[in-house]
Amino acid sequence: MRLERVCVDQQMVSATAGPPCTRPAVIPANVAAWHECDKCLTCSMLLQVVMMDERYSAQSVPQLPLPQWAPKAHYAFPWTSGSNPDVWASISDDLHMEQPLVVPPVEFRASGAQEPTFDLQHPVFDSDTLPLLFSPTWQENYAHALGNSAAWLHAQLHIRNVSWVNRTALVVHTPFGMALPAHWQPLSGPFKHAVSANAQKMGFVMLMAIPIQDALLKCCFAPAACLNKRHSMRHRPAAQYIVRHYNSSLPASPVLYRSVSTGNSSSRVLRVLFITRSPKVAVRQILNMDELLERCQAWKYTDPASSIQFAAECGVWQPGSDLQSTIAAVRSADIMVGRHGAGMTNGFFMKDGAAMVDVFGAGWTWQLFRDWRDQDERSMVQWWGLTVEDPILLSPGQYELDGNPLMYRVYPVDKKARDANMHVPWAGVAHVLEQYAGVQAAGGMPAYQERRARSDAVSYVYSSGGRHTGHRDAQAAAAEAAALSAAGPPAPFLSPDDVPSGCMRLERVCVDQQMIVMMDERYSAQAVPQLPLPQWAPPDHYNYPWRSAGGNPDIWASNSDAHSLLCLYTCHACRQSVHNGHVLQNEEALLMPPVEFRASGQQEPTPDLQHPVFDSDTLPLLFSSAWQENFAHALGNSAAWLHAQLHIRNVSWVNRTALVVHTPFGMALPALWQPLVGPIVPAYPIQSFADFSARTIDAYCGAGYGAFGKPRCFAEMLVCAGCPVEDEGLNVSQAAQYIVRHYNSSLPASPVVYCSSSENTTKLSRALRVLFITRSPKVAVRHMLNLDDLLEQCQAWKHTDPATGTRFSAECGVWQTGSDLKANIAAIRSADIMIGRHGAAMANGFFMKGGGAMVEVYGPGWNWQLFRGWRDQDNQSKLQWWALSVEDRSLLDEISEWHPNAYRGSQGNGKKIRDTNMRVPWEGLTLVLQEVAGVHAAGGLPAYQARRARNETVNFLYGGEGDISQGPIWGW
């Protein structure tokens, strides 16, 4: 935006009732020192551009409206409490998203009769200086200062070769008048002629009043990649322009390279430079740097195609505030290796043909620098990637804890995975070195370009077990998809027999902000006949994750005002009941919102929807499931269904399936999904539909990529619902054991400590390991109140089976299931018998080793044998199910109706009794243990199957007088 006849000024606005703060004549170096009174400590700064043209005056007819400039430029607030620049804490405790942290707007006002200073009262307009007020995004970040700012300035001033570059004064709009980050002058200084001393030090807000003939205001209002593509930005030429500016004054390389003697003078030596981060930051560190250096210095490789031998000289460099030393360091290297972050931007300063190797953690593969490199068709730097997905190599130590002041602690949580410290696997680094050596042997940069043109991998994944596989190049895949699209609609990949029961198959669709856009013109109003839009409203229930509901996830405030409002958006029946004045009384109101469909139109919001390129390599499976926030139902209704449809059916398309979960109102995917369901759908990380369909950087710029770099338009798509809660034909045991096999090689030792009485230990008895499952104390419902007594009785338990004479004893332990699935599996598989109150945690019993027994403990009136039903439906299940129903109400500690953790939904007393805490009678458990021991003595699982075939009881009732009787087999 170009302005004429303007002045700039700053105004200090007092936030108190006291006198306004005064503007000092000279800004001290320490801003805090110029607060002259307590009243001034709450001052805020307001940036102002004064429009001196009288046409902006209220007396002017017509009156010109004042300009507006509110750039959506993001920034990280530079808190003083930590050294990690990526720590964002919000301005308030309630702020949890990045979007609100934007640079404050520029304020405009008309000139007036009460101008505060002489120069504004009698302005003289400077025509020799052209201020360029610049509001960049992430201005505190070195990488974005190069990519968002220096590259844009280079493109606008030097590639365009404008005549006014020598009178341009770059003025940076910093948030709240904070100091200009120190890297700006050395990094962006070569592109501009002059900068006001005050602006250079303190940002635009610290400029004194200056009358100016004309001015340019520029805001990088869009994120980095989008801005770059819109302006055809070239990051490598900008970086090389900086190199040429400093070339005559560059020092010798400060890096000390070392290598092990190769013994072969004909080897081509590659200089490998490892980039480290400041130890003050303490995140994204390479924890095994010494090992990497030692392995690197001994590296040798012979290219099989050319027989050229390679060796390495290796060094380390930590980029700092001295830009010239950093440039000298990176230009001395052939290969630069480091954790993804701003420091890796220095790779654009490397000499022609050199390579940067970005090392990513699991769940964070933002290939920003590859995108920047690829936007310049003449770029002479190579980009390679290594993603480490082996969780063993990550270090969840003190710096990864949520409460640590150095840890990224604002939405989204996947940045916490990005910031984890890591043991970088040498095998992965060596693989990339070999690939680079092969490129060098084949001709260097031309060979790299040919490799990219062939869509050969330049990014690799190091997974558990030491396997490394190639990432498909995203831009090459898009180009290939574009070619297929130009040739007509792709052939269907799925036949009608391939489509699972309960699924709907769609063709030529895009996704956008939780909507499915049908791109086929037959859905258009102009089509005759017009195809009706699909509909998808599965009757899936969910629990709304209320903040104020306490620790019991089964709380339903079904008759509250908030719930009524929520229902207005969930189902017609609920809307009707509210409209008729009825009180909401049943759970059915909390149904998942339907999936929305629309036809494509002329006003598509983003280029990727305006010119769709349909990805035929990825098959999204949009999945709607019941009780998705509940561990048991996520296993039984979702993981088991997916296992049956993908693995038991042995479909050919499992390795191109991307699981996308339809979450209510775009909420985050529950954390349990990736570890629990991820092994069954391994091709891509599981995403919520909101994330998968989000409008991201590339979507706005036409590249066609949504969340996690995936396209948003697809040749075909499945929309599926998981099975109902009590659906027959489930194979929960098979699904659970499939998950166990997936994690088997990385399972820890059992975390459970088993104990038994010393007098109970004898070589002649068979010791059964008994594991009591407890619930989190935060939940405060369905607890076993006498757990210590149960443990003591259990450790002393002895039994002789009357049929075989086999003697049994017990080793007993306790485990509280948590978010670490592998620890839960290890704990459960260490037990012979698992005992706990009925609830989601008992679903872990399906992970038990063959012949293991789960014992569910019920309260009176609640005997829902869901897990027995799931077990019985799977003909390959090797699990025993037993139950103890405690009908003696004197053993209950009923929670009163007002208790914040009590169930207060529509099913009333039944579920309130279910949720009561209980003193579990040892007499009842003793009988169950004796029955399980008898089965073990008679042959184990075959004996249990025979018992069930004879309809002998596996459910026992503990009555009010302490009597124990046979209980019913309920349900299926």
CSV table of N, CA and C in Angstrom, one decimal, residues 527-635:
chain,number,residue,atom,x,y,z
A,527,ALA,N,-26.3,-30.0,-14.4
A,527,ALA,CA,-26.3,-31.4,-14.9
A,527,ALA,C,-27.7,-31.9,-15.1
A,528,VAL,N,-28.0,-32.6,-16.2
A,528,VAL,CA,-29.3,-33.2,-16.4
A,528,VAL,C,-29.1,-34.7,-16.7
A,529,PRO,N,-29.4,-35.6,-15.9
A,529,PRO,CA,-30.0,-35.4,-14.6
A,529,PRO,C,-28.9,-35.0,-13.6
A,530,GLN,N,-29.3,-34.3,-12.5
A,530,GLN,CA,-28.3,-33.9,-11.5
A,530,GLN,C,-28.2,-35.0,-10.4
A,531,LEU,N,-27.0,-35.4,-10.1
A,531,LEU,CA,-26.8,-36.4,-9.1
A,531,LEU,C,-27.0,-35.8,-7.7
A,532,PRO,N,-27.8,-36.5,-6.9
A,532,PRO,CA,-27.9,-36.0,-5.5
A,532,PRO,C,-26.6,-36.1,-4.7
A,533,LEU,N,-26.4,-35.2,-3.9
A,533,LEU,CA,-25.2,-35.2,-3.0
A,533,LEU,C,-25.3,-36.4,-2.1
A,534,PRO,N,-24.1,-37.1,-1.8
A,534,PRO,CA,-24.1,-38.1,-0.8
A,534,PRO,C,-24.5,-37.6,0.6
A,535,GLN,N,-25.0,-38.5,1.4
A,535,GLN,CA,-25.3,-38.1,2.8
A,535,GLN,C,-24.6,-39.2,3.7
A,536,TRP,N,-24.1,-38.7,4.9
A,536,TRP,CA,-23.4,-39.6,5.8
A,536,TRP,C,-23.6,-39.0,7.2
A,537,ALA,N,-24.5,-39.7,7.9
A,537,ALA,CA,-24.8,-39.3,9.3
A,537,ALA,C,-24.9,-40.5,10.2
A,538,PRO,N,-23.8,-41.2,10.4
A,538,PRO,CA,-23.9,-42.4,11.2
A,538,PRO,C,-24.3,-42.2,12.6
A,539,PRO,N,-25.1,-43.0,13.2
A,539,PRO,CA,-25.6,-42.8,14.6
A,539,PRO,C,-24.5,-43.1,15.6
A,540,ASP,N,-23.4,-42.5,15.6
A,540,ASP,CA,-22.3,-42.8,16.5
A,540,ASP,C,-22.3,-41.8,17.7
A,541,HIS,N,-22.2,-42.4,18.9
A,541,HIS,CA,-22.3,-41.6,20.1
A,541,HIS,C,-20.9,-41.2,20.5
A,542,TYR,N,-20.9,-40.1,21.4
A,542,TYR,CA,-19.6,-39.7,21.9
A,542,TYR,C,-19.8,-39.0,23.2
A,543,ASN,N,-18.8,-38.8,24.0
A,543,ASN,CA,-18.8,-38.0,25.2
A,543,ASN,C,-18.2,-36.7,24.9
A,544,TYR,N,-18.9,-35.6,25.2
A,544,TYR,CA,-18.3,-34.3,25.0
A,544,TYR,C,-17.2,-34.1,26.1
A,545,PRO,N,-16.0,-33.7,25.7
A,545,PRO,CA,-14.9,-33.5,26.7
A,545,PRO,C,-15.1,-32.2,27.5
A,546,TRP,N,-16.0,-32.1,28.4
A,546,TRP,CA,-16.2,-30.9,29.1
A,546,TRP,C,-15.0,-30.6,30.0
A,547,ARG,N,-14.6,-29.3,30.1
A,547,ARG,CA,-13.5,-28.9,30.9
A,547,ARG,C,-13.8,-29.0,32.4
A,548,SER,N,-15.1,-28.7,32.7
A,548,SER,CA,-15.4,-28.5,34.1
A,548,SER,C,-16.0,-29.8,34.7
A,549,ALA,N,-16.1,-30.9,34.0
A,549,ALA,CA,-16.8,-32.1,34.5
A,549,ALA,C,-16.0,-32.9,35.4
A,550,GLY,N,-14.7,-32.6,35.7
A,550,GLY,CA,-14.0,-33.4,36.6
A,550,GLY,C,-13.2,-34.5,35.9
A,551,GLY,N,-12.8,-35.6,36.6
A,551,GLY,CA,-12.0,-36.6,36.1
A,551,GLY,C,-12.7,-37.8,35.5
A,552,ASN,N,-14.0,-37.9,35.7
A,552,ASN,CA,-14.8,-39.1,35.2
A,552,ASN,C,-15.1,-38.9,33.7
A,553,PRO,N,-14.6,-39.6,32.8
A,553,PRO,CA,-14.9,-39.4,31.4
A,553,PRO,C,-16.3,-39.8,31.0
A,554,ASP,N,-17.0,-40.5,31.9
A,554,ASP,CA,-18.4,-40.9,31.6
A,554,ASP,C,-19.4,-40.0,32.1
A,555,ILE,N,-19.0,-38.8,32.6
A,555,ILE,CA,-20.0,-37.8,33.0
A,555,ILE,C,-20.7,-37.3,31.7
A,556,TRP,N,-22.0,-37.2,31.8
A,556,TRP,CA,-22.8,-36.6,30.8
A,556,TRP,C,-23.7,-35.6,31.4
A,557,ALA,N,-23.6,-34.3,31.1
A,557,ALA,CA,-24.5,-33.3,31.6
A,557,ALA,C,-25.6,-33.2,30.6
A,558,SER,N,-26.5,-34.2,30.5
A,558,SER,CA,-27.5,-34.2,29.4
A,558,SER,C,-28.6,-33.2,29.6
A,559,ASN,N,-28.9,-32.8,30.8
A,559,ASN,CA,-30.0,-31.8,30.9
A,559,ASN,C,-29.5,-30.4,31.3
A,560,SER,N,-28.3,-30.1,31.0
A,560,SER,CA,-27.8,-28.8,31.3
A,560,SER,C,-28.0,-27.9,30.2
A,561,ASP,N,-28.0,-26.6,30.4
A,561,ASP,CA,-28.2,-25.6,29.3
A,561,ASP,C,-27.1,-25.7,28.3
A,562,ALA,N,-25.9,-26.0,28.7
A,562,ALA,CA,-24.8,-26.1,27.8
A,562,ALA,C,-25.0,-27.3,26.8
A,563,HIS,N,-25.5,-28.4,27.5
A,563,HIS,CA,-25.8,-29.6,26.7
A,563,HIS,C,-26.9,-29.3,25.7
A,564,SER,N,-27.9,-28.6,26.1
A,564,SER,CA,-29.0,-28.3,25.2
A,564,SER,C,-28.6,-27.5,24.0
A,565,LEU,N,-27.7,-26.5,24.3
A,565,LEU,CA,-27.2,-25.7,23.2
A,565,LEU,C,-26.4,-26.6,22.2
A,566,LEU,N,-25.6,-27.5,22.8
A,566,LEU,CA,-24.8,-28.4,22.0
A,566,LEU,C,-25.7,-29.3,21.1
A,567,CYS,N,-26.8,-29.7,21.7
A,567,CYS,CA,-27.7,-30.6,21.0
A,567,CYS,C,-28.3,-29.9,19.8
A,568,LEU,N,-28.5,-28.6,19.9
A,568,LEU,CA,-29.1,-27.9,18.8
A,568,LEU,C,-28.3,-28.1,17.5
A,569,TYR,N,-27.1,-28.5,17.6
A,569,TYR,CA,-26.2,-28.6,16.4
A,569,TYR,C,-26.0,-30.1,16.1
A,570,THR,N,-26.6,-31.0,16.8
A,570,THR,CA,-26.2,-32.4,16.6
A,570,THR,C,-27.3,-33.3,15.9
A,571,CYS,N,-28.5,-33.1,16.2
A,571,CYS,CA,-29.5,-34.0,15.6
A,571,CYS,C,-30.9,-33.3,15.6
A,572,HIS,N,-31.6,-33.7,14.6
A,572,HIS,CA,-33.0,-33.1,14.4
A,572,HIS,C,-33.9,-33.4,15.5
A,573,ALA,N,-33.8,-34.7,16.0
A,573,ALA,CA,-34.7,-35.1,17.1
A,573,ALA,C,-34.4,-34.2,18.4
A,574,CYS,N,-33.2,-33.9,18.6
A,574,CYS,CA,-32.8,-33.1,19.8
A,574,CYS,C,-33.4,-31.7,19.6
A,575,ARG,N,-33.2,-31.2,18.4
A,575,ARG,CA,-33.7,-29.8,18.1
A,575,ARG,C,-35.2,-29.8,18.3
A,576,GLN,N,-35.9,-30.8,17.8
A,576,GLN,CA,-37.3,-30.8,18.0
A,576,GLN,C,-37.7,-30.9,19.4
A,577,SER,N,-37.0,-31.7,20.3
A,577,SER,CA,-37.4,-31.8,21.7
A,577,SER,C,-37.1,-30.5,22.4
A,578,VAL,N,-36.1,-29.7,22.0
A,578,VAL,CA,-35.8,-28.4,22.7
A,578,VAL,C,-36.9,-27.5,22.2
A,579,HIS,N,-37.2,-27.5,20.9
A,579,HIS,CA,-38.2,-26.6,20.4
A,579,HIS,C,-39.6,-26.8,21.0
A,580,ASN,N,-39.9,-28.0,21.4
A,580,ASN,CA,-41.2,-28.3,22.0
A,580,ASN,C,-41.2,-28.1,23.5
A,581,GLY,N,-40.0,-27.6,24.0
A,581,GLY,CA,-39.9,-27.4,25.4
A,581,GLY,C,-39.7,-28.6,26.3
A,582,HIS,N,-39.3,-29.7,25.7
A,582,HIS,CA,-39.1,-30.9,26.4
A,582,HIS,C,-37.7,-30.9,27.1
A,583,VAL,N,-37.6,-31.5,28.3
A,583,VAL,CA,-36.3,-31.6,28.9
A,583,VAL,C,-35.5,-32.8,28.3
A,584,LEU,N,-34.3,-32.5,28.0
A,584,LEU,CA,-33.5,-33.6,27.4
A,584,LEU,C,-33.2,-34.7,28.4
A,585,GLN,N,-33.5,-35.9,28.1
A,585,GLN,CA,-33.4,-37.0,29.0
A,585,GLN,C,-32.7,-38.2,28.5
A,586,ASN,N,-32.3,-38.2,27.3
A,586,ASN,CA,-31.6,-39.5,26.9
A,586,ASN,C,-30.3,-39.2,26.2
A,587,GLU,N,-29.4,-40.2,26.2
A,587,GLU,CA,-28.1,-40.0,25.7
A,587,GLU,C,-28.1,-39.9,24.2
A,588,GLU,N,-29.1,-40.4,23.5
A,588,GLU,CA,-29.1,-40.4,22.1
A,588,GLU,C,-28.9,-39.0,21.5
A,589,ALA,N,-29.1,-37.9,22.2
A,589,ALA,CA,-28.9,-36.6,21.7
A,589,ALA,C,-27.4,-36.3,21.3
A,590,LEU,N,-26.5,-37.0,22.0
A,590,LEU,CA,-25.1,-36.7,21.8
A,590,LEU,C,-24.6,-37.6,20.6
A,591,LEU,N,-25.0,-37.3,19.4
A,591,LEU,CA,-24.6,-38.0,18.2
A,591,LEU,C,-23.5,-37.2,17.5
A,592,MET,N,-22.6,-37.9,16.8
A,592,MET,CA,-21.6,-37.2,16.0
A,592,MET,C,-22.3,-36.4,14.9
A,593,PRO,N,-21.8,-35.2,14.7
A,593,PRO,CA,-22.4,-34.3,13.6
A,593,PRO,C,-22.2,-35.0,12.3
A,594,PRO,N,-23.1,-34.9,11.4
A,594,PRO,CA,-22.9,-35.5,10.1
A,594,PRO,C,-21.7,-35.0,9.3
A,595,VAL,N,-21.3,-35.8,8.3
A,595,VAL,CA,-20.2,-35.3,7.4
A,595,VAL,C,-20.9,-34.5,6.3
A,596,GLU,N,-20.4,-33.3,6.1
A,596,GLU,CA,-21.1,-32.4,5.1
A,596,GLU,C,-20.5,-32.6,3.7
A,597,PHE,N,-21.4,-32.6,2.7
A,597,PHE,CA,-21.0,-32.7,1.3
A,597,PHE,C,-21.4,-31.4,0.6
A,598,ARG,N,-20.7,-31.0,-0.4
A,598,ARG,CA,-21.1,-29.9,-1.3
A,598,ARG,C,-20.6,-30.2,-2.7
A,599,ALA,N,-21.2,-29.6,-3.7
A,599,ALA,CA,-20.7,-29.6,-5.0
A,599,ALA,C,-19.7,-28.5,-5.2
A,600,SER,N,-18.8,-28.7,-6.2
A,600,SER,CA,-17.8,-27.7,-6.5
A,600,SER,C,-18.5,-26.5,-7.2
A,601,GLY,N,-17.9,-25.3,-7.1
A,601,GLY,CA,-18.5,-24.1,-7.6
A,601,GLY,C,-17.4,-23.2,-8.2
A,602,GLN,N,-17.9,-22.0,-8.6
A,602,GLN,CA,-17.0,-21.0,-9.3
A,602,GLN,C,-16.2,-20.3,-8.2
A,603,GLN,N,-16.6,-20.2,-7.0
A,603,GLN,CA,-15.9,-19.4,-6.0
A,603,GLN,C,-15.2,-20.3,-5.0
A,604,GLU,N,-14.5,-21.3,-5.6
A,604,GLU,CA,-13.6,-22.2,-4.7
A,604,GLU,C,-12.6,-21.3,-4.0
A,605,PRO,N,-12.4,-21.5,-2.7
A,605,PRO,CA,-11.6,-20.6,-1.9
A,605,PRO,C,-10.1,-20.6,-2.1
A,606,THR,N,-9.5,-21.8,-2.6
A,606,THR,CA,-8.1,-21.9,-2.7
A,606,THR,C,-7.7,-22.5,-4.1
A,607,PRO,N,-6.5,-22.2,-4.6
A,607,PRO,CA,-6.1,-22.7,-5.9
A,607,PRO,C,-6.2,-24.2,-6.0
A,608,ASP,N,-5.9,-24.9,-5.0
A,608,ASP,CA,-5.9,-26.4,-5.1
A,608,ASP,C,-7.3,-26.9,-5.4
A,609,LEU,N,-8.3,-26.2,-4.9
A,609,LEU,CA,-9.7,-26.6,-5.2
A,609,LEU,C,-10.2,-26.0,-6.6
A,610,GLN,N,-9.6,-24.9,-6.9
A,610,GLN,CA,-9.9,-24.3,-8.2
A,610,GLN,C,-9.4,-25.1,-9.4
A,611,HIS,N,-8.2,-25.7,-9.2
A,611,HIS,CA,-7.6,-26.5,-10.2
A,611,HIS,C,-7.1,-27.8,-9.6
A,612,PRO,N,-8.0,-28.7,-9.3
A,612,PRO,CA,-7.7,-29.9,-8.6
A,612,PRO,C,-6.8,-30.9,-9.3
A,613,VAL,N,-5.9,-31.4,-8.6
A,613,VAL,CA,-5.0,-32.5,-9.1
A,613,VAL,C,-5.3,-33.7,-8.2
A,614,PHE,N,-5.9,-34.8,-8.7
A,614,PHE,CA,-6.4,-35.9,-7.9
A,614,PHE,C,-5.3,-36.9,-7.7
A,615,ASP,N,-5.0,-37.1,-6.4
A,615,ASP,CA,-4.0,-38.0,-5.9
A,615,ASP,C,-4.5,-39.4,-6.0
A,616,SER,N,-3.9,-40.3,-6.8
A,616,SER,CA,-4.3,-41.7,-6.9
A,616,SER,C,-3.5,-42.6,-6.1
A,617,ASP,N,-2.5,-42.1,-5.4
A,617,ASP,CA,-1.6,-43.0,-4.6
A,617,ASP,C,-2.1,-43.1,-3.2
A,618,THR,N,-2.9,-42.2,-2.7
A,618,THR,CA,-3.4,-42.2,-1.3
A,618,THR,C,-4.9,-42.5,-1.4
A,619,LEU,N,-5.4,-43.4,-0.5
A,619,LEU,CA,-6.8,-43.7,-0.4
A,619,LEU,C,-7.2,-43.2,1.0
A,620,PRO,N,-7.8,-42.1,1.2
A,620,PRO,CA,-8.3,-41.6,2.5
A,620,PRO,C,-9.5,-42.5,2.9
A,621,LEU,N,-9.5,-42.9,4.1
A,621,LEU,CA,-10.6,-43.7,4.7
A,621,LEU,C,-11.1,-42.8,5.9
A,622,LEU,N,-12.2,-42.1,5.6
A,622,LEU,CA,-12.8,-41.2,6.6
A,622,LEU,C,-13.7,-42.1,7.5
A,623,PHE,N,-13.4,-42.1,8.7
A,623,PHE,CA,-13.9,-43.1,9.7
A,623,PHE,C,-14.7,-42.4,10.8
A,624,SER,N,-15.9,-42.9,11.0
A,624,SER,CA,-16.7,-42.4,12.1
A,624,SER,C,-17.0,-43.5,13.0
A,625,SER,N,-16.7,-43.4,14.3
A,625,SER,CA,-16.8,-44.5,15.2
A,625,SER,C,-17.5,-44.0,16.5
A,626,ALA,N,-18.1,-45.0,17.1
A,626,ALA,CA,-18.8,-44.7,18.4
A,626,ALA,C,-17.8,-44.7,19.6
A,627,TRP,N,-18.0,-43.7,20.5
A,627,TRP,CA,-17.3,-43.6,21.7
A,627,TRP,C,-15.8,-43.6,21.4
A,628,GLN,N,-15.4,-42.7,20.5
A,628,GLN,CA,-14.0,-42.7,20.0
A,628,GLN,C,-13.0,-42.2,21.1
A,629,GLU,N,-13.5,-41.6,22.2
A,629,GLU,CA,-12.7,-41.1,23.2
A,629,GLU,C,-12.4,-42.2,24.3
A,630,ASN,N,-13.1,-43.4,24.2
A,630,ASN,CA,-13.0,-44.4,25.1
A,630,ASN,C,-12.0,-45.5,24.6
A,631,PHE,N,-11.1,-45.9,25.5
A,631,PHE,CA,-10.0,-46.8,25.1
A,631,PHE,C,-10.7,-48.2,24.6
A,632,ALA,N,-11.6,-48.7,25.4
A,632,ALA,CA,-12.2,-50.0,25.1
A,632,ALA,C,-12.9,-49.9,23.7
A,633,HIS,N,-13.7,-48.9,23.5
A,633,HIS,CA,-14.4,-48.8,22.2
A,633,HIS,C,-13.5,-48.5,21.1
A,634,ALA,N,-12.4,-47.7,21.3
A,634,ALA,CA,-11.5,-47.5,20.2
A,634,ALA,C,-10.8,-48.8,19.8
A,635,LEU,N,-10.7,-49.7,20.8
A,635,LEU,CA,-10.1,-51.1,20.4
A,635,LEU,C,-11.2,-51.9,19.8
